[in-house]
mmCIF file of C-alpha atoms in Angstrom:
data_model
loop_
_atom_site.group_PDB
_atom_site.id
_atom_site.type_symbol
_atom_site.label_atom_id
_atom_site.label_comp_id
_atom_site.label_asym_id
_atom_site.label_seq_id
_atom_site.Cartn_x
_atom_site.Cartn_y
_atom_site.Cartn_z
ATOM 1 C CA UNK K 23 0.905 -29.116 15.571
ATOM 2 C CA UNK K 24 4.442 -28.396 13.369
ATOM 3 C CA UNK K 25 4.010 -26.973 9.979
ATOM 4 C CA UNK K 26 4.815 -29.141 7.208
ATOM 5 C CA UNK K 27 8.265 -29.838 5.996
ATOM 6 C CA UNK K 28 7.588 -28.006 2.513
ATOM 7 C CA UNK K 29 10.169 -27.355 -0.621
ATOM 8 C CA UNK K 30 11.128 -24.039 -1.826
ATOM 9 C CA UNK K 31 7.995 -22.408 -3.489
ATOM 10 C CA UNK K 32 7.536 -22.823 -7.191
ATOM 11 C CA UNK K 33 7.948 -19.199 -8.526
ATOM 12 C CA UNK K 34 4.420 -19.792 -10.320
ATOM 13 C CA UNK K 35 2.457 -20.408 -7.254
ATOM 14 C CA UNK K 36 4.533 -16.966 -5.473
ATOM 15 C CA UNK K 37 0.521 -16.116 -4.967
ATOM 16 C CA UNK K 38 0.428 -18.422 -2.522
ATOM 17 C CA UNK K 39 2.860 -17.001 0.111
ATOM 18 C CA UNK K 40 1.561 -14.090 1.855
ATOM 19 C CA UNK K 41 -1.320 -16.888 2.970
ATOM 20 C CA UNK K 42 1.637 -19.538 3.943
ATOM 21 C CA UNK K 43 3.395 -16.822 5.942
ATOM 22 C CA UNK K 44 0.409 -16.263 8.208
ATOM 23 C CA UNK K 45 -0.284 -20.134 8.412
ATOM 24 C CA UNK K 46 3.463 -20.275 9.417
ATOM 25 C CA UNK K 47 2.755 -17.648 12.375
ATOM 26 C CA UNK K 48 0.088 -19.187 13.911
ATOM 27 C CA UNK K 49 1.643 -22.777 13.706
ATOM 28 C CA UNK K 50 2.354 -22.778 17.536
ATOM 29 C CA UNK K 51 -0.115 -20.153 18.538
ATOM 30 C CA UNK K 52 -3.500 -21.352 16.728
ATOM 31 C CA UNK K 53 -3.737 -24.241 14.911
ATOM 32 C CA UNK K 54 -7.400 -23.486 13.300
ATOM 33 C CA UNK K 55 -5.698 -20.108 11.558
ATOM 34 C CA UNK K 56 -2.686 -22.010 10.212
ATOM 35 C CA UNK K 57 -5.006 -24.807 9.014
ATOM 36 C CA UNK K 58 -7.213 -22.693 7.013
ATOM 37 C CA UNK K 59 -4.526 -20.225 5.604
ATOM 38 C CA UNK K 60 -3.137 -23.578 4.001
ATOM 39 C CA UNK K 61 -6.326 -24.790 2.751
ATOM 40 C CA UNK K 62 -6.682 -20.638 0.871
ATOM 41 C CA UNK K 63 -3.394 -20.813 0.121
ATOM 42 C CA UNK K 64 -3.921 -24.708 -1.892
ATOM 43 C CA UNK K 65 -6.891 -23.355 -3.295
ATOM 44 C CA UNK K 66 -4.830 -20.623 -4.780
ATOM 45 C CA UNK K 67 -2.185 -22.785 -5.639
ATOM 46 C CA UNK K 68 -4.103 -25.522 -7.475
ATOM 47 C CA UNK K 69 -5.439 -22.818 -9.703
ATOM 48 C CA UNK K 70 -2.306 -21.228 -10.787
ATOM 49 C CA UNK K 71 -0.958 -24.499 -11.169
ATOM 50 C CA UNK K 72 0.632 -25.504 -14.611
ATOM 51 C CA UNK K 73 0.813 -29.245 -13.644
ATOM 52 C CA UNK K 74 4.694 -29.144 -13.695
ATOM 53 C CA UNK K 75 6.426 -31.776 -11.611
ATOM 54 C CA UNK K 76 7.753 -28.925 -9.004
ATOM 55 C CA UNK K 77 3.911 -27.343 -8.601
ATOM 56 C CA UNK K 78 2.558 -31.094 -8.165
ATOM 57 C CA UNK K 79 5.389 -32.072 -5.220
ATOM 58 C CA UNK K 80 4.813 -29.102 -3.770
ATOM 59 C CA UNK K 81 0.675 -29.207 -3.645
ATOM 60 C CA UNK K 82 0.717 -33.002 -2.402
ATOM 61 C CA UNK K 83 2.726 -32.214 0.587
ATOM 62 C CA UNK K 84 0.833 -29.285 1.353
ATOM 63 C CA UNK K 85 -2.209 -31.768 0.888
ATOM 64 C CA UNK K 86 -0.540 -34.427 3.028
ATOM 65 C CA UNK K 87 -0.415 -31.873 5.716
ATOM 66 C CA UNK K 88 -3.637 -30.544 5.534
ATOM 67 C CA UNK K 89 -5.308 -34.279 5.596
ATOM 68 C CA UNK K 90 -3.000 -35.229 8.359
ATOM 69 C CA UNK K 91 -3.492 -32.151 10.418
ATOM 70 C CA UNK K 92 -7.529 -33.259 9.761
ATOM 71 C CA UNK K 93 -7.265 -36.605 11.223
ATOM 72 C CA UNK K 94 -5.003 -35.072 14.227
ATOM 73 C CA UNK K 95 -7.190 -32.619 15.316
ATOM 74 C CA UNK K 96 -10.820 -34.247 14.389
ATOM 75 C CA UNK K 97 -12.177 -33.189 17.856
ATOM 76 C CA UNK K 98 -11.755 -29.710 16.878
ATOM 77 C CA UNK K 99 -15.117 -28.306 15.812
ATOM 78 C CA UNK K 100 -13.450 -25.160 14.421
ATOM 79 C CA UNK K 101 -11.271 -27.400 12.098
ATOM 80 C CA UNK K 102 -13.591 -29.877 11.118
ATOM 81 C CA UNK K 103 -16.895 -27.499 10.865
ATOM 82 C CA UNK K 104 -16.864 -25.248 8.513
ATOM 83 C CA UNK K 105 -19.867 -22.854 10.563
ATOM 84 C CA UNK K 106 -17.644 -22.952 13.591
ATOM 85 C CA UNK K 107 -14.490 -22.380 11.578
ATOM 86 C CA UNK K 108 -15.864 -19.324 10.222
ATOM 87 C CA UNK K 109 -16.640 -17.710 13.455
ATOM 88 C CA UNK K 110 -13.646 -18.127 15.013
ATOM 89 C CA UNK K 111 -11.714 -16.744 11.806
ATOM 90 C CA UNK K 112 -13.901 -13.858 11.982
ATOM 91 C CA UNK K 113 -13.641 -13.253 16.106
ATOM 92 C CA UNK K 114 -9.699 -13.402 15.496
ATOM 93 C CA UNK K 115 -9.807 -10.909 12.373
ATOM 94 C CA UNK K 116 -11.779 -8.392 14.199
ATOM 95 C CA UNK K 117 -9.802 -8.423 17.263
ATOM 96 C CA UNK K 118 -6.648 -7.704 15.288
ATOM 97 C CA UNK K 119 -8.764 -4.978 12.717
ATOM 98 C CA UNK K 120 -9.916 -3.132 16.402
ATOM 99 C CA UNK K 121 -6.051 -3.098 17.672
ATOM 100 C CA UNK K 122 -4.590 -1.990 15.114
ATOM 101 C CA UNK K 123 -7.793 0.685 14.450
ATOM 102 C CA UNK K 124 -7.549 1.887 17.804
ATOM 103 C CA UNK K 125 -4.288 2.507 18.170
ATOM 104 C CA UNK K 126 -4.140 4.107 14.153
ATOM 105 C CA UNK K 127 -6.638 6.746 15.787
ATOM 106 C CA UNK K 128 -4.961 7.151 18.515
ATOM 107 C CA UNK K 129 -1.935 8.158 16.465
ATOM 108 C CA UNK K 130 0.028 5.101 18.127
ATOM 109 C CA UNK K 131 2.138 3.799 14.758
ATOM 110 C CA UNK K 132 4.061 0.783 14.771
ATOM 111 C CA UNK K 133 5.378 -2.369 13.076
ATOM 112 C CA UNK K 134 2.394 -3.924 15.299
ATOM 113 C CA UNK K 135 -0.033 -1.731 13.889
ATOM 114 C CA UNK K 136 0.959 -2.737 10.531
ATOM 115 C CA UNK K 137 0.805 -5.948 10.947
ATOM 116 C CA UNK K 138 -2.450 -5.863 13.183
ATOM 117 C CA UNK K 139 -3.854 -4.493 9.746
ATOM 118 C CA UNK K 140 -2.355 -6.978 7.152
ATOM 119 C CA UNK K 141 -3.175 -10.086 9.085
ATOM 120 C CA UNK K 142 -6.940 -8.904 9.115
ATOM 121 C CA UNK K 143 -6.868 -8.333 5.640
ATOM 122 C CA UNK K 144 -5.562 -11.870 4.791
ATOM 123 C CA UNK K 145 -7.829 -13.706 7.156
ATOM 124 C CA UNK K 146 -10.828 -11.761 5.484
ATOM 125 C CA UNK K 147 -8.876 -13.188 2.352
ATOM 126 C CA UNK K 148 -9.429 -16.738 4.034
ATOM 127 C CA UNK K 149 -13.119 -16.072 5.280
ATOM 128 C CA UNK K 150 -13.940 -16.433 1.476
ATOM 129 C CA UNK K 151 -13.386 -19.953 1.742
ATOM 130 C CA UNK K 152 -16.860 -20.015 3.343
ATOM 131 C CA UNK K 153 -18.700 -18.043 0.910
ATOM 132 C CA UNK K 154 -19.066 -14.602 0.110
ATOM 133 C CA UNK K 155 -17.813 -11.346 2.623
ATOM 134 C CA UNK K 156 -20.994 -9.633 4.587
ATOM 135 C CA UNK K 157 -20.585 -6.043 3.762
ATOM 136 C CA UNK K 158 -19.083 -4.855 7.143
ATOM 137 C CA UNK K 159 -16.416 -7.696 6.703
ATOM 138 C CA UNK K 160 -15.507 -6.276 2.907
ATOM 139 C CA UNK K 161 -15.274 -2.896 4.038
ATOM 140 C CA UNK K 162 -13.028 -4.153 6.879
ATOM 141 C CA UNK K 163 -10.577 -6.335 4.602
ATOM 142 C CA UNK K 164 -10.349 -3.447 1.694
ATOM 143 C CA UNK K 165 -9.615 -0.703 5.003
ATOM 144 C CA UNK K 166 -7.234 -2.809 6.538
ATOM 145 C CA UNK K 167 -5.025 -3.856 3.783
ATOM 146 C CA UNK K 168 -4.900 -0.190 2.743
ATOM 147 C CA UNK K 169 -4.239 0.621 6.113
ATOM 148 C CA UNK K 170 -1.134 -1.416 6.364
ATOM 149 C CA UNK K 171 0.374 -0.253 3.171
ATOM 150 C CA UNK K 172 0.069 2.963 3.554
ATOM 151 C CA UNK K 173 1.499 3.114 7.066
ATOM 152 C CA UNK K 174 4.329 0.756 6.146
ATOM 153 C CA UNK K 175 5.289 3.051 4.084
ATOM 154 C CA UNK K 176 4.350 6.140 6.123
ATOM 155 C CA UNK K 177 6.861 3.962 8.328
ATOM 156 C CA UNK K 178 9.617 3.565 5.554
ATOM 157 C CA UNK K 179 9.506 7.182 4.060
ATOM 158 C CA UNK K 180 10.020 9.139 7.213
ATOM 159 C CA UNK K 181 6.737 10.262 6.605
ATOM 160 C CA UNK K 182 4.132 10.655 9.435
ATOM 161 C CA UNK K 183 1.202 8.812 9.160
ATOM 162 C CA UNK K 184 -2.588 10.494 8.871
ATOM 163 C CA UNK K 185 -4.529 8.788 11.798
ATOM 164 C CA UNK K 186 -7.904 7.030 11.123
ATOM 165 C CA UNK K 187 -10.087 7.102 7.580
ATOM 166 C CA UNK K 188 -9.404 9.329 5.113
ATOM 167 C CA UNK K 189 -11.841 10.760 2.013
ATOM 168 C CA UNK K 190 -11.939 13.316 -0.288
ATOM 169 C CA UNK K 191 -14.257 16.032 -0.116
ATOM 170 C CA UNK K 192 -17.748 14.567 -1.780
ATOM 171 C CA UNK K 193 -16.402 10.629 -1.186
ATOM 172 C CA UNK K 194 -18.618 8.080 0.522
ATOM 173 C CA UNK K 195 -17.762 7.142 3.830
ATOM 174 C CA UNK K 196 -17.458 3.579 2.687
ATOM 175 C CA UNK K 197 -14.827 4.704 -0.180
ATOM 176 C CA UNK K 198 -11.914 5.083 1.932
ATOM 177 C CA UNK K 199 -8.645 7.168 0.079
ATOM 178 C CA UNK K 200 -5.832 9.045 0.841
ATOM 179 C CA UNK K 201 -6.090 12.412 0.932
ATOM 180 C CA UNK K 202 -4.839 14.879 -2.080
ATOM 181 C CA UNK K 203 -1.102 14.644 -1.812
ATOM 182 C CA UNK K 204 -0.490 11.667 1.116
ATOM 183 C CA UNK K 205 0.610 8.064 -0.152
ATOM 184 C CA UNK K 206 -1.457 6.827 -2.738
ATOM 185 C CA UNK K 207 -2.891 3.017 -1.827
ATOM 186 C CA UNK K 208 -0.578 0.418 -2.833
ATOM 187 C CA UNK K 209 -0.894 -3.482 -2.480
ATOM 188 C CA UNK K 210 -0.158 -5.265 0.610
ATOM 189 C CA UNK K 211 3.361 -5.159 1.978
ATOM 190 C CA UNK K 212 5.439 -7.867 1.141
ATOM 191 C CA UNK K 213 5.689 -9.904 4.164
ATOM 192 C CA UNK K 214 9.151 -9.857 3.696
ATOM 193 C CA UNK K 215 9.431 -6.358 4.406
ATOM 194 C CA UNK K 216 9.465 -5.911 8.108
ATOM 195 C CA UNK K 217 9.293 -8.518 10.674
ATOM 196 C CA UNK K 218 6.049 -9.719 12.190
ATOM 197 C CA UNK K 219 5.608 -9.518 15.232
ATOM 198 C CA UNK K 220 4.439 -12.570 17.841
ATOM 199 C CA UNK K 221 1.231 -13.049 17.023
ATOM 200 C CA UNK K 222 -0.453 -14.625 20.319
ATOM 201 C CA UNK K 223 -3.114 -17.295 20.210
ATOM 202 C CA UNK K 224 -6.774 -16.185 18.718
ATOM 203 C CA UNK K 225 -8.305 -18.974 20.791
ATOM 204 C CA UNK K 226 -8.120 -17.250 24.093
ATOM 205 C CA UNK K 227 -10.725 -14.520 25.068
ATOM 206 C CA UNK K 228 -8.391 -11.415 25.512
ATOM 207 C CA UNK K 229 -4.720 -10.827 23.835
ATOM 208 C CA UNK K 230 -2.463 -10.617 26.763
ATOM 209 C CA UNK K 231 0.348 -8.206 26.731
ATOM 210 C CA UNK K 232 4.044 -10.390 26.971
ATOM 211 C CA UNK K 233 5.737 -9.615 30.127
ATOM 212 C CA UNK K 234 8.951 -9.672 27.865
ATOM 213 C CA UNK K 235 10.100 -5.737 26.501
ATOM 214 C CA UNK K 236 9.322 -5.435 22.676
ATOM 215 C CA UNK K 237 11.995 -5.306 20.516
ATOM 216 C CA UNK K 238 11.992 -5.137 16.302
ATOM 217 C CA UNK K 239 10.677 -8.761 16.092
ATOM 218 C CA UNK K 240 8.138 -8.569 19.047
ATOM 219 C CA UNK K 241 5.722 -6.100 19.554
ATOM 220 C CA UNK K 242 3.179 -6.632 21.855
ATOM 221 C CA UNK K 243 -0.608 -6.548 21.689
ATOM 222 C CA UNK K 244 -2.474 -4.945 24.665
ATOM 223 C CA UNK K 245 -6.031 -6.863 25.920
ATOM 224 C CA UNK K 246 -8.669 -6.862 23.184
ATOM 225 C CA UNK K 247 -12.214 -6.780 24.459
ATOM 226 C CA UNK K 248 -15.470 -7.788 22.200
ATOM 227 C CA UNK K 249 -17.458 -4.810 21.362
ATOM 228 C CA UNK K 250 -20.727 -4.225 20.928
ATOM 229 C CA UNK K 251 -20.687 -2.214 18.078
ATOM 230 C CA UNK K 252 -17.949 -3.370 15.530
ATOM 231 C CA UNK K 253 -18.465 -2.001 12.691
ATOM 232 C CA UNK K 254 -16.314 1.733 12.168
ATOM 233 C CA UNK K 255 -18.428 2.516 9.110
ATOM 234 C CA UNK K 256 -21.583 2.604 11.451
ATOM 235 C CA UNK K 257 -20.724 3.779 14.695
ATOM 236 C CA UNK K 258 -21.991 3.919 17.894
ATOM 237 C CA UNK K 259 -22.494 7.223 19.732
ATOM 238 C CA UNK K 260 -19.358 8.497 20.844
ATOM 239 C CA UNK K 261 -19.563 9.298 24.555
ATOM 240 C CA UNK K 262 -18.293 12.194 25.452
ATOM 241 C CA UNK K 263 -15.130 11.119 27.927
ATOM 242 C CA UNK K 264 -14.149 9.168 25.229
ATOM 243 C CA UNK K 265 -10.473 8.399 25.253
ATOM 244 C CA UNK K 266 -7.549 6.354 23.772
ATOM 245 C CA UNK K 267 -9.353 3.405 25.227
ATOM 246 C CA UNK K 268 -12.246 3.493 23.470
ATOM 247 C CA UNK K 269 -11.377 5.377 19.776
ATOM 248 C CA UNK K 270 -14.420 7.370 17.670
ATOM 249 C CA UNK K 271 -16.732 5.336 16.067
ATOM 250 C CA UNK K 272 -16.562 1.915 18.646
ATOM 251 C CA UNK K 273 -18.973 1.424 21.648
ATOM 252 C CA UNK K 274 -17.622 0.897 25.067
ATOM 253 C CA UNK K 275 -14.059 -0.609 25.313
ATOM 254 C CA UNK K 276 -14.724 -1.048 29.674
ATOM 255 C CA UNK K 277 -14.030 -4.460 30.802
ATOM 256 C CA UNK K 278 -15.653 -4.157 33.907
ATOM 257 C CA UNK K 279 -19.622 -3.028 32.348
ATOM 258 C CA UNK K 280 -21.655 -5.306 33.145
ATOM 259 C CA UNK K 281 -25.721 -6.132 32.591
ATOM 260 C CA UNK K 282 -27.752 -7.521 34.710
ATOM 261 C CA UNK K 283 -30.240 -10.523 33.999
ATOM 262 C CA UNK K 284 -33.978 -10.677 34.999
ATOM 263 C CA UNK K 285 -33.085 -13.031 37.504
ATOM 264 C CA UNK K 286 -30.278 -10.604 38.851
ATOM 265 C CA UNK K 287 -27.154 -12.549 37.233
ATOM 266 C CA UNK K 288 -24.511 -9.843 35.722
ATOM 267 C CA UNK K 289 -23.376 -10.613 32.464
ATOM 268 C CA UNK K 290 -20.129 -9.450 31.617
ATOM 269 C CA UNK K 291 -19.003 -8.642 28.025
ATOM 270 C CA UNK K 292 -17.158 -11.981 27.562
ATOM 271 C CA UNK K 293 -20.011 -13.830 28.612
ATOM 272 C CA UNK K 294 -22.193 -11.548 26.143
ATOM 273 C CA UNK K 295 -20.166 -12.251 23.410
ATOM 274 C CA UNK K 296 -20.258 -15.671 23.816
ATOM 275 C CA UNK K 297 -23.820 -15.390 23.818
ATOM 276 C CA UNK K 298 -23.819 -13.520 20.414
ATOM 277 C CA UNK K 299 -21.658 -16.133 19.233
ATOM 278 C CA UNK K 300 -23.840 -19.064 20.288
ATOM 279 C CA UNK K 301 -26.740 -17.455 18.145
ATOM 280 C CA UNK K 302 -25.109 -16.843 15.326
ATOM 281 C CA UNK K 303 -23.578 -20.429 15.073
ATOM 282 C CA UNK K 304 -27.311 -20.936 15.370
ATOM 283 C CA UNK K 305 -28.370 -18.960 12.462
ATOM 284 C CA UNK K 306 -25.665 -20.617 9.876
ATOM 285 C CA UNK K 307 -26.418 -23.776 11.224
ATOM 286 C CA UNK K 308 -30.069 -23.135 9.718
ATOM 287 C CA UNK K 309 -28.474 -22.161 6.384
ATOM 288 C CA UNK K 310 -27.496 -25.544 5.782
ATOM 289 C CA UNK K 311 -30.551 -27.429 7.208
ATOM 290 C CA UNK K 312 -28.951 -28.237 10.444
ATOM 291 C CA UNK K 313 -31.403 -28.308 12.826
ATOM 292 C CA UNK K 314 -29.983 -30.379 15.809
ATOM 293 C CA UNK K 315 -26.845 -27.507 15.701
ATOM 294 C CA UNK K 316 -29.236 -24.518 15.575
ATOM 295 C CA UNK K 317 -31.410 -25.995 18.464
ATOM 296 C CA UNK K 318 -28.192 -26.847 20.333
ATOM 297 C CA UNK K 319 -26.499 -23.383 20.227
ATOM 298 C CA UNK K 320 -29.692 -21.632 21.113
ATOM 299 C CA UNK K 321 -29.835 -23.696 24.183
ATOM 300 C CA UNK K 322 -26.541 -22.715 25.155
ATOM 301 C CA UNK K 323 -27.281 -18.836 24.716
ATOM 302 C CA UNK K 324 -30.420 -18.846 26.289
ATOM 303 C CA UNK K 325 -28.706 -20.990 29.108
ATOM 304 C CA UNK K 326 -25.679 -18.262 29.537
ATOM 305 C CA UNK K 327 -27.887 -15.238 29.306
ATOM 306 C CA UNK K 328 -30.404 -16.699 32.187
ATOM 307 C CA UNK K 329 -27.801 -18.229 34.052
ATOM 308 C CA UNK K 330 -24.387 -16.624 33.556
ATOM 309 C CA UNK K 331 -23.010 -19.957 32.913
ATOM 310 C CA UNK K 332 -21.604 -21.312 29.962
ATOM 311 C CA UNK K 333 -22.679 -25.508 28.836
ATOM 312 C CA UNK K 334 -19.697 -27.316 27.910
#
């Protein structure tokens, strides 16, 4: 679905952009993320709002939009539930965090990269509309927007950029800085900084490298598999032929593992996932007192991890 047809932005409500850049991105590549990067961004807008004829014009259409794009797309569960909403925000924000991780460690800098980081950041941003951050997602959102700054401007110094976390000696893991002497962290680059890079759709299972050759306003994003083990500030065992396909701190990046049911179906990692998705749609369904969901999304993982099949 088109973006809306929207005014110039009211200098007051200038908070609202970085959110209504993203939304813009994802326009013709994932409807769900542009929908709810409008709804954070209105939120944000209605409270820096003086009232003044230019903030009101500007809200309503963005309202218009957002009630239109509703009614357009009510057979979308991810737009009109707010449990499934959340997990596909989160299964999108994770993919990009991992990319642009990976390739960070791997010493693999790039426009890409920075944006890979700054669009995490902001859809944590956006995952707040739900409620408050787990811990694992906070520490993601306040490493990746760091991330991003400081390798944008890394990028835009000549300087070259420090792979992976950095700490002073005697800091927590989980307080991430630069070290003595490197770029200090900064805000989030302005989006109008560099260009951003294709971004492609969050609905699909893997991110698909464009056949097309990359140039300064399209850089390409190599396949993204689920893991396991997500979380960098825990991680997994590092096997020991680890390589630039599967960074420190992440479990297995191999497409082709499989596990093996008691019945004898293999379960790939997509099918796993899915699985671990299923459940936890479960679980928040049970925070708000839906039973019929939770029962309904525990049938489907139980179905898929017996079966290998997935219930449409």
């Amino acid at each position: 679905m088109p973006g809306p047809n929207l005014p110039d932005i009211p200098a007051s409500l200038k908070g609202m952009q970085h959110y209504l850049k993203i939304a813009t991105e994802h326009d013709n590549r994932d409807p769900v993320v542009s929908y709810w990067a409008r709804i954070y961004a209105l939120q944000i807008g209605l409270k820096l709002s003086t009232k003044t004829s230019e903030e009101t014009n500007f809200l309503l259409k963005l309202m218009d939009w957002l009630e239109a794009t509703k009614k357009a797309m009510h057979d979308n569960e991810a737009i009109t539930n707010d449990v499934a909403a959340q997990a596909h925000l989160e299964n999108w924000a994770l993919k990009l965090f991992l990319y642009a991780d990976k390739n960070d460690r791997a010493s693999n800098f790039g426009k890409s990269v920075v944006q890979s980081f700054y669009t995490a950041g902001i859809l944590y941003d956006i995952l707040t509309t739900f409620g408050d951050l787990s811990e694992e997602a906070t520490q993601n959102r306040k490493y990746a927007k760091w991330k991003a700054a400081y390798i944008h401007n890394c990028l835009k110094t000549g300087e070259t950029p420090i792979p992976g976390p950095m700490k002073e000696e005697g800091e927590d893991d989980s307080e991430i800085l630069p070290q003595s002497g490197s770029v200090q962290p900064t805000p989030p680059p302005s989006t109008d900084a560099f260009q951003f890079p294709s971004v492609p759709s969050s609905s699909n299972s893997s991110i698909t490298t464009p056949s097309a050759k990359p140039n300064q306003n399209n850089f390409p994003y190599p396949n993204i598999p689920t893991p396991m083990n997500p979380n960098p500030y825990n991680p997994a065992p590092t096997p020991t032929n680890a390589g630039l396909d599967q960074p420190a701190g992440f479990g297995s990046y191999d497409d082709s593992s499989t596990l093996k049911t008691e019945s004898g179906v293999s379960l790939d990692v997509e099918q796993i996932a899915k699985a671990q998705k299923y459940v936890k749609w479960a679980g928040s369904a049970l925070n708000y007192d839906d039973v019929p969901t939770a029962v309904t999304n525990i049938r489907k993982a139980l179905h898929l991890l017996t079966t290998g099949q997935d219930i449409a």
